[in-house]
Coordinates of C-alpha atoms in Angstrom, one line a residue:
X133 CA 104.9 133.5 139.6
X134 CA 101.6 132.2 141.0
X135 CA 102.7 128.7 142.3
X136 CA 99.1 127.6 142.6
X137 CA 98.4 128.7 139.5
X138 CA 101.6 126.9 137.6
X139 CA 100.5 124.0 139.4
X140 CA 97.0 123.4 137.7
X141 CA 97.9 124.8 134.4
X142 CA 100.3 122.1 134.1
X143 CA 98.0 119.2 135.6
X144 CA 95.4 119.9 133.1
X145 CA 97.1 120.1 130.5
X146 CA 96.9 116.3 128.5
X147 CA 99.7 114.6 128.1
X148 CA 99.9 110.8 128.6
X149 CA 102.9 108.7 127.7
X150 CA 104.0 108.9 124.3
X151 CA 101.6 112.0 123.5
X152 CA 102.7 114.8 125.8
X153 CA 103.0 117.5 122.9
X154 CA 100.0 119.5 125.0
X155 CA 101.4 119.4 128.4
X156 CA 104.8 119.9 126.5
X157 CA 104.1 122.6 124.8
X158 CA 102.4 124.2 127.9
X159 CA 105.5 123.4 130.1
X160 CA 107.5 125.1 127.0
X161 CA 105.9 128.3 127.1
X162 CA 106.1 128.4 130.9
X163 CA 110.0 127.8 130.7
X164 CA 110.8 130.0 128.3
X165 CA 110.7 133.0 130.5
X166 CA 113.8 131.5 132.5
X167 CA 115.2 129.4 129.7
X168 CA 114.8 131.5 126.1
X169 CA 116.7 128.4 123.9
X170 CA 114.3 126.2 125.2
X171 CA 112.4 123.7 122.7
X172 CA 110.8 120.5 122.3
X173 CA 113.4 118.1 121.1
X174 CA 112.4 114.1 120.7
X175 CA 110.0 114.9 123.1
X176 CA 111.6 116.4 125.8
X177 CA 111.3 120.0 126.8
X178 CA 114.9 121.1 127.4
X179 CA 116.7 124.6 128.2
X180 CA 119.1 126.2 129.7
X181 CA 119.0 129.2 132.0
X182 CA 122.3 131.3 131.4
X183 CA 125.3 130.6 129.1
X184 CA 127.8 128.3 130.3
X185 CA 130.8 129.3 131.9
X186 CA 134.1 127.4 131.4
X187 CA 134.9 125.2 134.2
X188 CA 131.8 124.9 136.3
X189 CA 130.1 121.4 136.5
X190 CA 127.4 120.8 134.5
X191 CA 123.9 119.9 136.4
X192 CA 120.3 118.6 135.0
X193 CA 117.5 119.1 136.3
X194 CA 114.5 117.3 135.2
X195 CA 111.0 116.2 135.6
X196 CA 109.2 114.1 133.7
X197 CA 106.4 115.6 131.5
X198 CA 103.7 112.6 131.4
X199 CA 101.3 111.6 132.7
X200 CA 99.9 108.0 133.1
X201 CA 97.1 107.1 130.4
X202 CA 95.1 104.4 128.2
X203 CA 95.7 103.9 124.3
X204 CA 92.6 102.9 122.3
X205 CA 93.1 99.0 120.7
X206 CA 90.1 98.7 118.6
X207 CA 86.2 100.0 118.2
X208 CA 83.7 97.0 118.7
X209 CA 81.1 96.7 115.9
X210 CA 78.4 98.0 119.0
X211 CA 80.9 101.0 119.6
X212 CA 82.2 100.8 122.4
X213 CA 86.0 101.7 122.6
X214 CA 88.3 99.2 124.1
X215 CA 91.3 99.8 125.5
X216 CA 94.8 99.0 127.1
X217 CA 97.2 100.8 129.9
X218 CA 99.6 103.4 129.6
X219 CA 102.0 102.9 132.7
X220 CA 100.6 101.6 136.0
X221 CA 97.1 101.8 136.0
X222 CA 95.2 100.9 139.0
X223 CA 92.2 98.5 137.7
X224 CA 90.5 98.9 140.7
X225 CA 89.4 102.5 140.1
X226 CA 88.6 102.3 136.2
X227 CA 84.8 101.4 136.4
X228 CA 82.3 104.9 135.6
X229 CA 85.8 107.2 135.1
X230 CA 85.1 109.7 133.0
X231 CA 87.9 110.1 130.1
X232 CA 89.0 111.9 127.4
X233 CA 89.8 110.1 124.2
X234 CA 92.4 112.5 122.1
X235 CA 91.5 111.8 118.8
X236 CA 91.1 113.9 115.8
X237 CA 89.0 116.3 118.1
X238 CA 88.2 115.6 121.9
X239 CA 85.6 112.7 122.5
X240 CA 84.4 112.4 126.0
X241 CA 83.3 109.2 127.6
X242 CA 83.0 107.1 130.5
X243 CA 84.3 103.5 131.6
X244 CA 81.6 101.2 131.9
X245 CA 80.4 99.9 135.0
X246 CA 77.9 96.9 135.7
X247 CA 75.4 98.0 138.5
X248 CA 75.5 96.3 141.5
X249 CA 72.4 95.2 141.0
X250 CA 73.5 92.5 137.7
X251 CA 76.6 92.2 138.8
X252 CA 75.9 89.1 141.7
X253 CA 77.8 90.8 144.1
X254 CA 81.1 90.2 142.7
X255 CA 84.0 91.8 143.7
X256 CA 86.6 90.2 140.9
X257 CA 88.8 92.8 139.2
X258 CA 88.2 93.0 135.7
X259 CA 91.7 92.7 133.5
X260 CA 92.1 95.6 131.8
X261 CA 90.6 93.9 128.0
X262 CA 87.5 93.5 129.3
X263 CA 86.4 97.4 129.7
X264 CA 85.1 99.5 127.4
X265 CA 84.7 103.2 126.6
X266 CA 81.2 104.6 126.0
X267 CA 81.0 107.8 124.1
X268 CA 77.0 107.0 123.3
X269 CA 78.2 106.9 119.5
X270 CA 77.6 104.3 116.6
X271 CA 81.0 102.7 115.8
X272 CA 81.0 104.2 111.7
X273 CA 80.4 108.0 113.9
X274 CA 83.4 107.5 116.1
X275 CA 85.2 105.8 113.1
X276 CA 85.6 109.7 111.7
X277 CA 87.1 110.9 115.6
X278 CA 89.1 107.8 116.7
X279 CA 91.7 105.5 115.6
X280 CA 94.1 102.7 117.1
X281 CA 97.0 104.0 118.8
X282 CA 94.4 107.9 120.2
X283 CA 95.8 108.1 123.6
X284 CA 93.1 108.8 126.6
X285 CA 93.6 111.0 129.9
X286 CA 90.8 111.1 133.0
X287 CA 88.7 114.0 132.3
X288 CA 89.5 115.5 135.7
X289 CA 89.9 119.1 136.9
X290 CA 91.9 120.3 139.7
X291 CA 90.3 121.4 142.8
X292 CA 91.7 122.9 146.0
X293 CA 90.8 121.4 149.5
X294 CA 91.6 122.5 152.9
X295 CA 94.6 124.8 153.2
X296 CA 97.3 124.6 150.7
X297 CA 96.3 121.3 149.6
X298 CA 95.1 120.6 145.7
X299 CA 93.8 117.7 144.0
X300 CA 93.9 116.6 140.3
X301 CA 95.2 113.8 137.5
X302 CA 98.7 114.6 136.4
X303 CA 100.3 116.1 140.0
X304 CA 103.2 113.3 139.4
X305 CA 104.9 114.6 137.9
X306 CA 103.8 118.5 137.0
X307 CA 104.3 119.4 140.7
X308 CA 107.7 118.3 139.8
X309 CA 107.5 120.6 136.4
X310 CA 106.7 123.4 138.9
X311 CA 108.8 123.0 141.4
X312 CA 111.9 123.9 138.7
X313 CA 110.1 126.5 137.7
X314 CA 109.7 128.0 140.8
X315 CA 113.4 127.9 141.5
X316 CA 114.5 129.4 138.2
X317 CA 111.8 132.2 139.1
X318 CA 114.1 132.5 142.7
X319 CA 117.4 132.2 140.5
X320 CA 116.8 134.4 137.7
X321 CA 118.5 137.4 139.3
X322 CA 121.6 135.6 140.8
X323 CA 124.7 133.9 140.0
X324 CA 124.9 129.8 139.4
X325 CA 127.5 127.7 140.8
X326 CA 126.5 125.1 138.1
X327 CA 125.8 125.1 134.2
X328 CA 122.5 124.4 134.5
X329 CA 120.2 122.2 131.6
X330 CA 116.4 122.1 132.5
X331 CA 114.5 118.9 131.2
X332 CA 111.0 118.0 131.3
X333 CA 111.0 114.6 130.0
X334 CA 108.9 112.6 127.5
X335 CA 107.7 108.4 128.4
X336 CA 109.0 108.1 132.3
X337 CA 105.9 106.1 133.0
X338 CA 106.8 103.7 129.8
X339 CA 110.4 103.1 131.5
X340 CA 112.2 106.4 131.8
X341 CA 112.5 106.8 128.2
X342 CA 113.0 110.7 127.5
X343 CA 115.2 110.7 130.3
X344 CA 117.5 108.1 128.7
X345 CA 118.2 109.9 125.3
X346 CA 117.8 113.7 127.1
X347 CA 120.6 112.4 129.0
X348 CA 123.0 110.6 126.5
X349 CA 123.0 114.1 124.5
X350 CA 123.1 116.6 127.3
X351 CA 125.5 114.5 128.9
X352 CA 125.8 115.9 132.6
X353 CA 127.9 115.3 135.4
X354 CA 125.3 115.9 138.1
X355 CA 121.4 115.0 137.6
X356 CA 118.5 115.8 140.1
X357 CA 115.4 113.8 139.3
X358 CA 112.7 116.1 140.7
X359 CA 109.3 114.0 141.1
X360 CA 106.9 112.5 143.7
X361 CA 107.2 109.8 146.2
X362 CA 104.5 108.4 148.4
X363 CA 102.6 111.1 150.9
X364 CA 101.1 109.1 153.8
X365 CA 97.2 108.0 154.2
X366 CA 95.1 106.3 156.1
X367 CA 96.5 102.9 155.9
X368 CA 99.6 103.4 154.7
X369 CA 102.9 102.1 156.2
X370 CA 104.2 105.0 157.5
X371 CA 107.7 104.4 157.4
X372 CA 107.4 103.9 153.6
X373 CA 105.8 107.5 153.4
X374 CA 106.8 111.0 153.3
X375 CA 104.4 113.5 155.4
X376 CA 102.5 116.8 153.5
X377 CA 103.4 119.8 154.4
X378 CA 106.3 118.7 155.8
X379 CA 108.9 119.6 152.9
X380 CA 111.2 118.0 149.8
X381 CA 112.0 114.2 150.4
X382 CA 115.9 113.8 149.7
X383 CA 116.6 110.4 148.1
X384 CA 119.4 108.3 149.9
X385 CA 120.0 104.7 147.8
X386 CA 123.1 102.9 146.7
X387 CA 122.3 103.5 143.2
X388 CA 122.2 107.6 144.3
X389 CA 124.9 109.7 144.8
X390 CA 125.7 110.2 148.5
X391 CA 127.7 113.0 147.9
X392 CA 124.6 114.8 146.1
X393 CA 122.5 113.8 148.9
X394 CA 124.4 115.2 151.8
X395 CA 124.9 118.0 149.6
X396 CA 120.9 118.9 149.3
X397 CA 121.1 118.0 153.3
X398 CA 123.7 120.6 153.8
X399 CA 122.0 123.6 151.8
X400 CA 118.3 122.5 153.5
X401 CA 120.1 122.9 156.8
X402 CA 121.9 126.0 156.3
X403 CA 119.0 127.9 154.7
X404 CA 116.6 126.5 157.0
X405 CA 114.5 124.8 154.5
X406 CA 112.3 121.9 155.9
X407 CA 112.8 118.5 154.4
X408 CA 112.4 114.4 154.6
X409 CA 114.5 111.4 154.0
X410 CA 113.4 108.7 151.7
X411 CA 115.5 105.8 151.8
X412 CA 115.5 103.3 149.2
X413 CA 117.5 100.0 149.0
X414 CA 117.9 99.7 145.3
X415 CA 116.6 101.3 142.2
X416 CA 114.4 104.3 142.5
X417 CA 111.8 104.1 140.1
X418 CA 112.5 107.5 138.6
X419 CA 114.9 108.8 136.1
X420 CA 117.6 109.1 138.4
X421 CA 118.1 105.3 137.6
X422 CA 118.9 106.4 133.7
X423 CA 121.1 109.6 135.0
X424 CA 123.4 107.6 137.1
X425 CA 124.1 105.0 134.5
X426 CA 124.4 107.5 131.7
X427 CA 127.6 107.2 129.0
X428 CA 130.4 107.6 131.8
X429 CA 128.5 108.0 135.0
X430 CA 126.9 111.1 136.8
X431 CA 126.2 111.2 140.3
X432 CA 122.5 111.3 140.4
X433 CA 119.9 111.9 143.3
X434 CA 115.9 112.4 144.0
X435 CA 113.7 115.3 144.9
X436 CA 110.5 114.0 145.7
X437 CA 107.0 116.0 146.5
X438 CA 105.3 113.8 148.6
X439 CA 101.5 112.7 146.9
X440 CA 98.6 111.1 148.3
X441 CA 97.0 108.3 145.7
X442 CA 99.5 107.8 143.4
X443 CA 98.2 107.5 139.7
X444 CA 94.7 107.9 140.6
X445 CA 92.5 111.0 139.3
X446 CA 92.5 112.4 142.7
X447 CA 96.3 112.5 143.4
X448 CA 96.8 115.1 146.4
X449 CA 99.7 117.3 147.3
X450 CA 100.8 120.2 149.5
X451 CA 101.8 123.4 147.3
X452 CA 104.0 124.3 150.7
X453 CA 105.9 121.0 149.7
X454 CA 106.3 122.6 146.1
X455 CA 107.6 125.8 147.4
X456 CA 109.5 124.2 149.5
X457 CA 111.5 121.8 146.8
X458 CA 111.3 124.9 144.7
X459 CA 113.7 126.7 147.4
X460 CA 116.2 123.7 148.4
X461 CA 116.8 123.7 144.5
X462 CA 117.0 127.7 144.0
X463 CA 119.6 127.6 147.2
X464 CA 121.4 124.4 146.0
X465 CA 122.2 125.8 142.5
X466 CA 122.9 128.8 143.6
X467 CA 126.2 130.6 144.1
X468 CA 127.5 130.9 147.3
X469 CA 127.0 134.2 148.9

């Protein structure tokens, strides 16, 4: 498979929180060449890559398929669209975005923005019910496209920058998407020391919500979270960052499973795969927090590719980190040789 490729395939594909069916049903077509079962179910895209064999634990592996987003609220009578968040938006960067509204057909717009120049050199942040949408259309025009509850992306494209590094909307968490994908593509001729489920999960960015019924049915004993933690920038604590380029970061928390941590230590070490540690001292802000508290218990843990400007339009990552967490998981699922 063409990593790159996979990579902006997925990120352009629209699919905020609570209407993923696009990026889902890209995903789906994508896993379906590892996973032939697999289907949209509540949401989530789930399959399996090989029949399960009696007496092997059962592993997930998952990523969530959203993306952050807006949701319309109302037309005004001048028609501009107002709007509210969809997971954590940063209000900072919202003024003269442009966006897709996913309505009855695509509507393009852009955020409003005072000038500088009527604005009395204010800096205040608006709250988020004080911007507006402009398509340039009459409200009884966008009446016929639009309604309360249309869901709206960035209109962004991916772009590559220097070396392996790509930047686009929806890298957390369709880097994640690829990374399994990768690994079933490095699988798909071997043995599996697991019964492995795949799950690309619906609402994480609303509070982990695909990943909580995915998980009460599928019901594993072991669950790897695969999604993005924070790449170091300028400004940035550094000890609260992963580096690009530098490999998968391996989740180590209380509310993780040592054991599966040490075990993704072990197989990076062994096969020679570059990695980082992420330390966390509670929750982890990812599904792994719905896996390890699922029905009984499974012993959960994080793969994180490390991003640059987290739920931005301009999210950056390395595809060598992709590769790379597409390998640890290929090795880690894999049966010894």
């Amino acid at each position: 498979m063409n990593l790159k490729e996979t990579v902006i395939a997925l990120s352009e594909a629209a699919g905020a929180s609570g209407n993923e069916q696009p990026a889902a049903e890209t995903a789906l077509e994508m896993l379906k060449k590892y996973c032939p079962d697999a289907e949209i179910k509540n949401g989530n895209v789930v399959g399996s890559p090989a029949e399960f064999k009696e007496g092997l634990p059962h592993l997930l592996l998952d990523a969530h398929i959203d993306q952050i987003g807006l949701i319309v609220t109302y037309i005004t009578d001048e028609g501009f669209v107002k709007f509210s968040n969809l997971g954590g938006i940063d209000r900072r960067l919202l003024p003269a975005q442009p966006v897709v509204i996913h309505g009855r057909k695509p509507v393009r717009g852009v955020i409003c923005s005072v000038p500088p120049h009527l604005s009395g050199g204010s800096e205040k942040i608006q709250n988020i019910e004080d911007f507006s949408i402009d398509t340039g259309m009459k409200k009884a025009d966008l009446e016929k496209l639009v309604s309360q509850g249309d869901t709206v992306t960035f209109d962004v494209k991916c772009r590559e920058l220097c070396g392996n590094r790509i930047t686009g909307g929806a890298m957390d968490d369709r880097c994640g998407v690829a990374a399994i994908l990768y690994a079933l593509e490095l699988v798909k001729d071997s043995s599996l020391r697991y019964n492995v489920t795949v799950m690309f999960s619906a609402q994480e960015e609303l509070g982990e919500r695909g990943a909580k019924i995915g998980a009460y049915e599928i019901d594993p004993d072991m669950a790897i979270a695969v999604d993005v933690s924070f790449g170091y920038a300028e400004g940035e604590p550094e000890n609260k960052c992963g580096e690009l380029g530098r490999g998968a970061m391996i989740g180590i928390s209380p509310s993780l499973s040592r054991e599966l941590s040490d075990g993704l230590k072990e197989t990076a070490v062994r096969k020679n795969i570059p990695y980082q540690i992420e330390v966390m001292s509670g929750l982890t802000s990812t599904n792994a927090d719905r896996f390890s508290v699922n029905r009984k218990g499974a012993k959960a843990c994080t793969v994180s590719v490390p991003l640059r400007y987290m739920h931005t339009p301009v999210e950056v990552i390395d595809l060598e980190d992709v590769r790379l967490t597409g390998e640890l998981l290929a090795e880690f699922i894999k049966e010894a040789e």
